[in-house]
Structures are given as structure tokens and as C-alpha cells.
Short mmCIF file of C-alpha atoms in Angstrom, two decimals:
data_model
loop_
_atom_site.label_atom_id
_atom_site.label_comp_id
_atom_site.label_asym_id
_atom_site.label_seq_id
_atom_site.Cartn_x
_atom_site.Cartn_y
_atom_site.Cartn_z
CA LYS A 1 0.02 -0.14 0.49
CA ALA A 2 1.60 3.43 -0.96
CA GLY A 3 2.09 5.53 1.68
CA VAL A 4 1.38 9.79 1.79
CA THR A 5 2.91 11.33 -0.75
CA GLN A 6 3.79 15.24 -0.45
CA THR A 7 4.75 17.28 -3.29
CA PRO A 8 7.22 19.36 -3.66
CA ARG A 9 9.46 17.96 -1.17
CA TYR A 10 11.28 20.88 -1.09
CA LEU A 11 11.08 24.94 -2.31
CA ILE A 12 12.30 27.95 -2.08
CA LYS A 13 10.20 31.24 -1.80
CA THR A 14 10.70 34.76 -0.98
CA ARG A 15 8.91 36.84 1.49
CA GLY A 16 5.37 37.88 0.36
CA GLN A 17 4.69 35.17 -2.10
CA GLN A 18 2.56 32.29 -1.78
CA VAL A 19 2.89 28.82 -2.13
CA THR A 20 0.78 25.37 -2.97
CA LEU A 21 1.63 21.89 -1.12
CA SER A 22 0.11 19.14 -2.27
CA CYS A 23 -0.64 15.76 -0.42
CA SER A 24 -2.06 12.62 -1.79
CA PRO A 25 -3.33 10.13 0.90
CA ILE A 26 -2.81 6.80 1.63
CA SER A 27 -5.68 4.92 -0.51
CA GLY A 28 -8.71 4.16 1.29
CA HIS A 29 -7.71 6.98 4.06
CA ARG A 30 -10.37 9.84 3.53
CA SER A 31 -9.45 12.51 6.30
CA VAL A 32 -5.87 14.69 6.01
CA SER A 33 -4.64 16.52 8.17
CA TRP A 34 -1.68 18.68 8.39
CA TYR A 35 1.06 20.20 10.36
CA GLN A 36 3.65 22.65 10.78
CA GLN A 37 7.46 21.62 12.50
CA THR A 38 9.48 23.93 13.41
CA PRO A 39 12.36 23.92 15.63
CA GLY A 40 11.31 26.39 17.86
CA GLN A 41 7.25 25.55 18.10
CA GLY A 42 7.59 21.80 17.33
CA LEU A 43 4.93 20.01 15.74
CA GLN A 44 1.97 22.01 15.46
CA PHE A 45 -1.79 21.22 13.63
CA LEU A 46 -2.98 23.22 11.10
CA PHE A 47 -6.05 21.81 9.99
CA GLU A 48 -7.83 18.77 8.90
CA TYR A 49 -10.27 17.82 5.89
CA PHE A 50 -12.69 15.12 5.53
CA SER A 51 -14.87 14.62 2.62
CA GLU A 52 -13.78 17.84 1.25
CA THR A 53 -15.20 19.79 4.33
CA GLN A 54 -12.70 21.79 7.09
CA ARG A 55 -13.05 19.49 10.40
CA ASN A 56 -10.89 21.26 12.92
CA LYS A 57 -8.67 23.97 12.77
CA GLY A 58 -5.43 25.01 14.75
CA ASN A 59 -4.55 28.53 15.44
CA PHE A 60 -3.11 29.53 12.25
CA PRO A 61 -3.58 33.14 10.56
CA GLY A 62 -6.10 33.30 7.75
CA ARG A 63 -2.77 33.36 5.47
CA PHE A 64 -2.82 29.14 6.16
CA SER A 65 -5.99 27.48 3.69
CA GLY A 66 -6.63 24.00 2.33
CA ARG A 67 -9.03 22.51 0.77
CA GLN A 68 -9.54 18.72 0.08
CA PHE A 69 -10.24 17.07 -3.04
CA SER A 70 -12.99 14.82 -4.13
CA ASN A 71 -10.72 12.06 -4.35
CA SER A 72 -9.38 13.22 -0.95
CA ARG A 73 -6.31 14.53 -1.86
CA SER A 74 -5.39 18.19 0.20
CA GLU A 75 -3.88 20.99 -0.74
CA MET A 76 -2.65 23.98 1.44
CA ASN A 77 -1.44 27.23 0.58
CA VAL A 78 0.22 29.93 2.48
CA SER A 79 -0.34 33.18 1.67
CA THR A 80 2.04 36.56 2.04
CA LEU A 81 4.94 34.13 3.16
CA GLU A 82 6.70 35.56 6.16
CA LEU A 83 10.11 34.48 6.94
CA GLY A 84 8.73 32.38 10.07
CA ASP A 85 6.79 30.43 7.66
CA SER A 86 9.49 28.39 6.89
CA ALA A 87 8.99 24.81 8.34
CA LEU A 88 8.61 21.50 7.04
CA TYR A 89 5.03 20.70 6.36
CA LEU A 90 3.43 17.47 6.89
CA CYS A 91 0.23 15.67 5.70
CA ALA A 92 -1.06 12.93 7.89
CA SER A 93 -4.12 10.72 7.00
CA SER A 94 -6.38 8.90 8.75
CA LEU A 95 -9.49 6.51 8.46
CA PRO A 96 -12.74 8.71 8.62
CA GLY A 97 -13.50 8.07 12.34
CA ALA A 98 -12.77 11.07 14.10
CA GLY A 99 -10.27 10.30 17.32
CA THR A 100 -9.47 6.92 16.03
CA GLY A 101 -5.77 7.52 16.64
CA GLU A 102 -3.05 6.30 14.01
CA LEU A 103 -2.43 9.24 12.01
CA PHE A 104 0.19 8.46 9.53
CA PHE A 105 2.50 10.97 7.99
CA GLY A 106 4.11 11.63 4.64
CA GLU A 107 7.72 12.93 4.03
CA GLY A 108 6.74 16.78 4.47
CA SER A 109 7.79 19.77 2.44
CA ARG A 110 10.09 21.92 3.82
CA LEU A 111 9.48 25.34 2.37
CA THR A 112 12.21 28.20 3.02
CA VAL A 113 11.48 31.55 2.61
CA LEU A 114 14.08 34.23 2.16
CA GLY B 1 -0.65 25.83 22.12
CA GLN B 2 -0.81 23.01 24.39
CA GLN B 3 2.43 21.05 24.43
CA LEU B 4 3.33 17.99 26.10
CA ASN B 5 6.44 17.56 28.08
CA GLN B 6 8.96 14.66 27.03
CA SER B 7 11.83 13.88 29.19
CA PRO B 8 14.67 13.75 28.59
CA GLN B 9 15.21 16.31 26.10
CA SER B 10 18.44 14.21 24.31
CA MET B 11 19.77 10.57 25.37
CA PHE B 12 23.21 9.04 24.62
CA ILE B 13 23.43 5.44 25.46
CA GLN B 14 25.39 2.23 24.31
CA GLU B 15 24.26 -0.38 21.82
CA GLY B 16 22.71 -3.12 23.88
CA GLU B 17 21.32 -0.49 26.17
CA ASP B 18 17.65 -0.26 27.25
CA VAL B 19 16.26 3.36 26.73
CA SER B 20 13.27 4.67 28.79
CA MET B 21 11.33 7.80 28.07
CA ASN B 22 8.22 9.71 28.86
CA CYS B 23 5.54 12.37 28.55
CA THR B 24 3.16 14.26 30.63
CA SER B 25 0.31 16.65 30.10
CA SER B 26 -1.64 18.50 32.42
CA SER B 27 -4.62 17.58 30.50
CA ILE B 28 -6.06 14.16 29.98
CA PHE B 29 -6.07 12.15 26.68
CA ASN B 30 -8.19 9.51 25.42
CA THR B 31 -5.55 8.18 22.57
CA TRP B 32 -1.43 8.15 23.16
CA LEU B 33 0.36 7.42 20.20
CA TRP B 34 4.18 7.30 19.78
CA TYR B 35 6.28 8.44 16.80
CA LYS B 36 10.06 8.46 15.28
CA GLN B 37 11.17 10.74 12.69
CA ASP B 38 14.77 10.42 11.25
CA PRO B 39 16.13 12.97 10.01
CA GLY B 40 14.48 14.62 6.74
CA GLU B 41 11.71 12.41 6.93
CA GLY B 42 8.05 12.19 8.59
CA PRO B 43 6.89 10.90 11.72
CA VAL B 44 6.64 6.99 11.55
CA LEU B 45 4.07 5.47 14.29
CA LEU B 46 4.95 3.04 16.35
CA ILE B 47 2.73 2.28 19.11
CA ALA B 48 -0.76 3.19 19.39
CA LEU B 49 -2.31 3.06 23.29
CA TYR B 50 -6.22 3.63 23.43
CA LYS B 51 -7.09 2.58 27.12
CA ALA B 52 -5.59 3.81 30.35
CA GLY B 53 -3.21 1.28 31.99
CA GLU B 54 -3.03 -0.22 28.69
CA LEU B 55 0.68 -1.76 28.11
CA THR B 56 1.53 -2.85 24.24
CA SER B 57 4.58 -4.19 22.77
CA ASN B 58 6.09 -3.58 19.30
CA GLY B 59 9.20 -5.51 18.60
CA ARG B 60 11.65 -4.29 21.31
CA LEU B 61 9.45 -1.48 21.81
CA THR B 62 7.07 -1.42 24.96
CA ALA B 63 4.69 1.56 25.51
CA GLN B 64 2.00 2.47 28.60
CA PHE B 65 -0.94 4.08 29.01
CA GLY B 66 -0.87 6.21 32.28
CA ILE B 67 -3.73 5.52 34.45
CA THR B 68 -4.22 9.17 34.85
CA ARG B 69 -4.55 9.47 31.02
CA LYS B 70 -2.12 12.29 31.65
CA ASP B 71 0.94 10.37 30.64
CA SER B 72 3.03 7.66 28.83
CA PHE B 73 6.19 5.99 28.56
CA LEU B 74 7.89 4.13 25.80
CA ASN B 75 10.84 1.78 26.54
CA ILE B 76 13.42 0.27 24.08
CA SER B 77 15.33 -2.78 24.44
CA ALA B 78 18.92 -3.78 23.81
CA SER B 79 19.33 -0.36 21.19
CA ILE B 80 20.84 -0.85 17.80
CA PRO B 81 22.23 1.53 15.57
CA SER B 82 19.00 2.14 13.90
CA ASP B 83 16.67 3.64 16.66
CA VAL B 84 19.16 6.83 16.27
CA GLY B 85 16.19 9.33 16.33
CA ILE B 86 13.79 11.76 17.32
CA TYR B 87 10.80 10.25 19.60
CA PHE B 88 7.77 12.15 20.09
CA CYS B 89 5.09 11.38 21.93
CA ALA B 90 1.17 12.14 20.67
CA GLY B 91 -1.92 12.74 22.36
CA GLN B 92 -5.44 13.04 21.28
CA ARG B 93 -8.52 13.24 22.08
CA THR B 94 -11.89 11.35 21.60
CA GLY B 95 -13.82 13.06 18.79
CA ALA B 96 -10.76 14.55 16.94
CA ASN B 97 -8.17 13.37 14.97
CA ASN B 98 -5.68 16.45 15.61
CA LEU B 99 -2.37 15.37 17.68
CA PHE B 100 -1.05 17.59 20.39
CA PHE B 101 2.98 16.65 20.17
CA GLY B 102 5.37 16.49 22.58
CA THR B 103 8.32 18.24 22.62
CA GLY B 104 10.63 15.09 21.67
CA THR B 105 13.72 12.83 23.19
CA ARG B 106 16.59 13.04 20.86
CA LEU B 107 18.15 9.31 20.60
CA THR B 108 21.66 8.90 19.74
CA VAL B 109 23.11 5.13 20.00
CA ILE B 110 26.81 4.67 20.24
CA PRO B 111 28.13 2.01 18.58
#
């Protein structure tokens, strides 16, 4: 069974630009979550999508947004990039039930903002 | 956001030694999970615990869900070089998929 696939793996942007990251979940997984990982703040929850609807949201500004498509693939977008947005962005997929525990992560997209 | 406290922050051990790390929270979780992350990779799920007091093993790894539901620990027996990495605990509440992650324990195994 193929794992969670994230693209691109690495990207460099400059302040003020916007970025879109993509995630393909494990086949059969309909819930997709996004996390930001930085050395200072650790792993922090951004948002979760299920059936093309945002089901839960972390404490991030509105510049961070996402969406999910009918095939469960998801994208997240960060607009007006700031230096502090440099991070590893991780996507995780899980079975539909909420609170079922097991989230499976992709390898991440490493964003550097200059 | 809420962060779980993991200890120790880092460990340097000899190959073959046993390792123990723990995770504590000020609030209750209904599920505890342990992940391992290698450099440049995403976290990989090691063990999931669903019931207070539960003790679960996965090969050389053993984890327990604390009775108070506010803590968990992970033991690794007979460590080997490939155990090197950062170990994260994570808590989850009923009815929500989002995880609250610990601060991580960086493990170094000296051959």
C-alpha cells in the first residue's frame, strides 16, 4: 500500500509570495491533516479535512488555508509568506472516524522563505 | 498551543542498553501515540495506546498509557544503531483527529 505522498519535497520562496503544497493520502483514507514543524514550536496542528470539508482547525492566521478534493487529495496554501513560515509542512492521513488515533505522515515539504 | 512535556530531551546510550522516555500532560487524552522521526523524513507511527493502563509492545518497543490518562512512557530494549532518531509522543482526544505533540526526545546510540 503506497504511503502518504507530498509534493514538492523542497521549495524556496521569498517574502510576500504564496505557496501551494500538495498531499495524496493513503488509498482509502479520507481524513487529511496538516502540521507545521519548526525547531522552536515543534509539531503544530494546522487543519484537518474530511469529505472536502474542514473539520478542525489549529491556531494559525488566515494566511494558512487548505482544501480537499473529491478523491481525498488535499492542498494547503500559505499567502503573503513571512520568514517565520519556513518550516517542514507535514501531511497525515487517517481512516474516516474522528479520534481513531492512527495518523500516517508523509515525508513533508520543506519550505524556506528568504 | 498545548504542548506535552517529554523527558529526557536527549539521550546518549551504548548499543545494547535499554532506553526509557516519558511524556506528561496537564490534561487528559484518550489516545496516546509514539512516533519516530528520522532526519528529513516524516514521523513514523510506532505504537498506539487506546486504554488507560494499557501496555503494548511492538518488537523491542513497549509503551504504556498512564492510569491518570495524563502520561505515557516508551521503553526500547537492547538498542541498536538504527534506533537513532527523535521520538515524539502525541495525545489525542475523543472525537477529534488532531494530535498534540510532545517536545521530542533525541536518541543517539553509540556503537
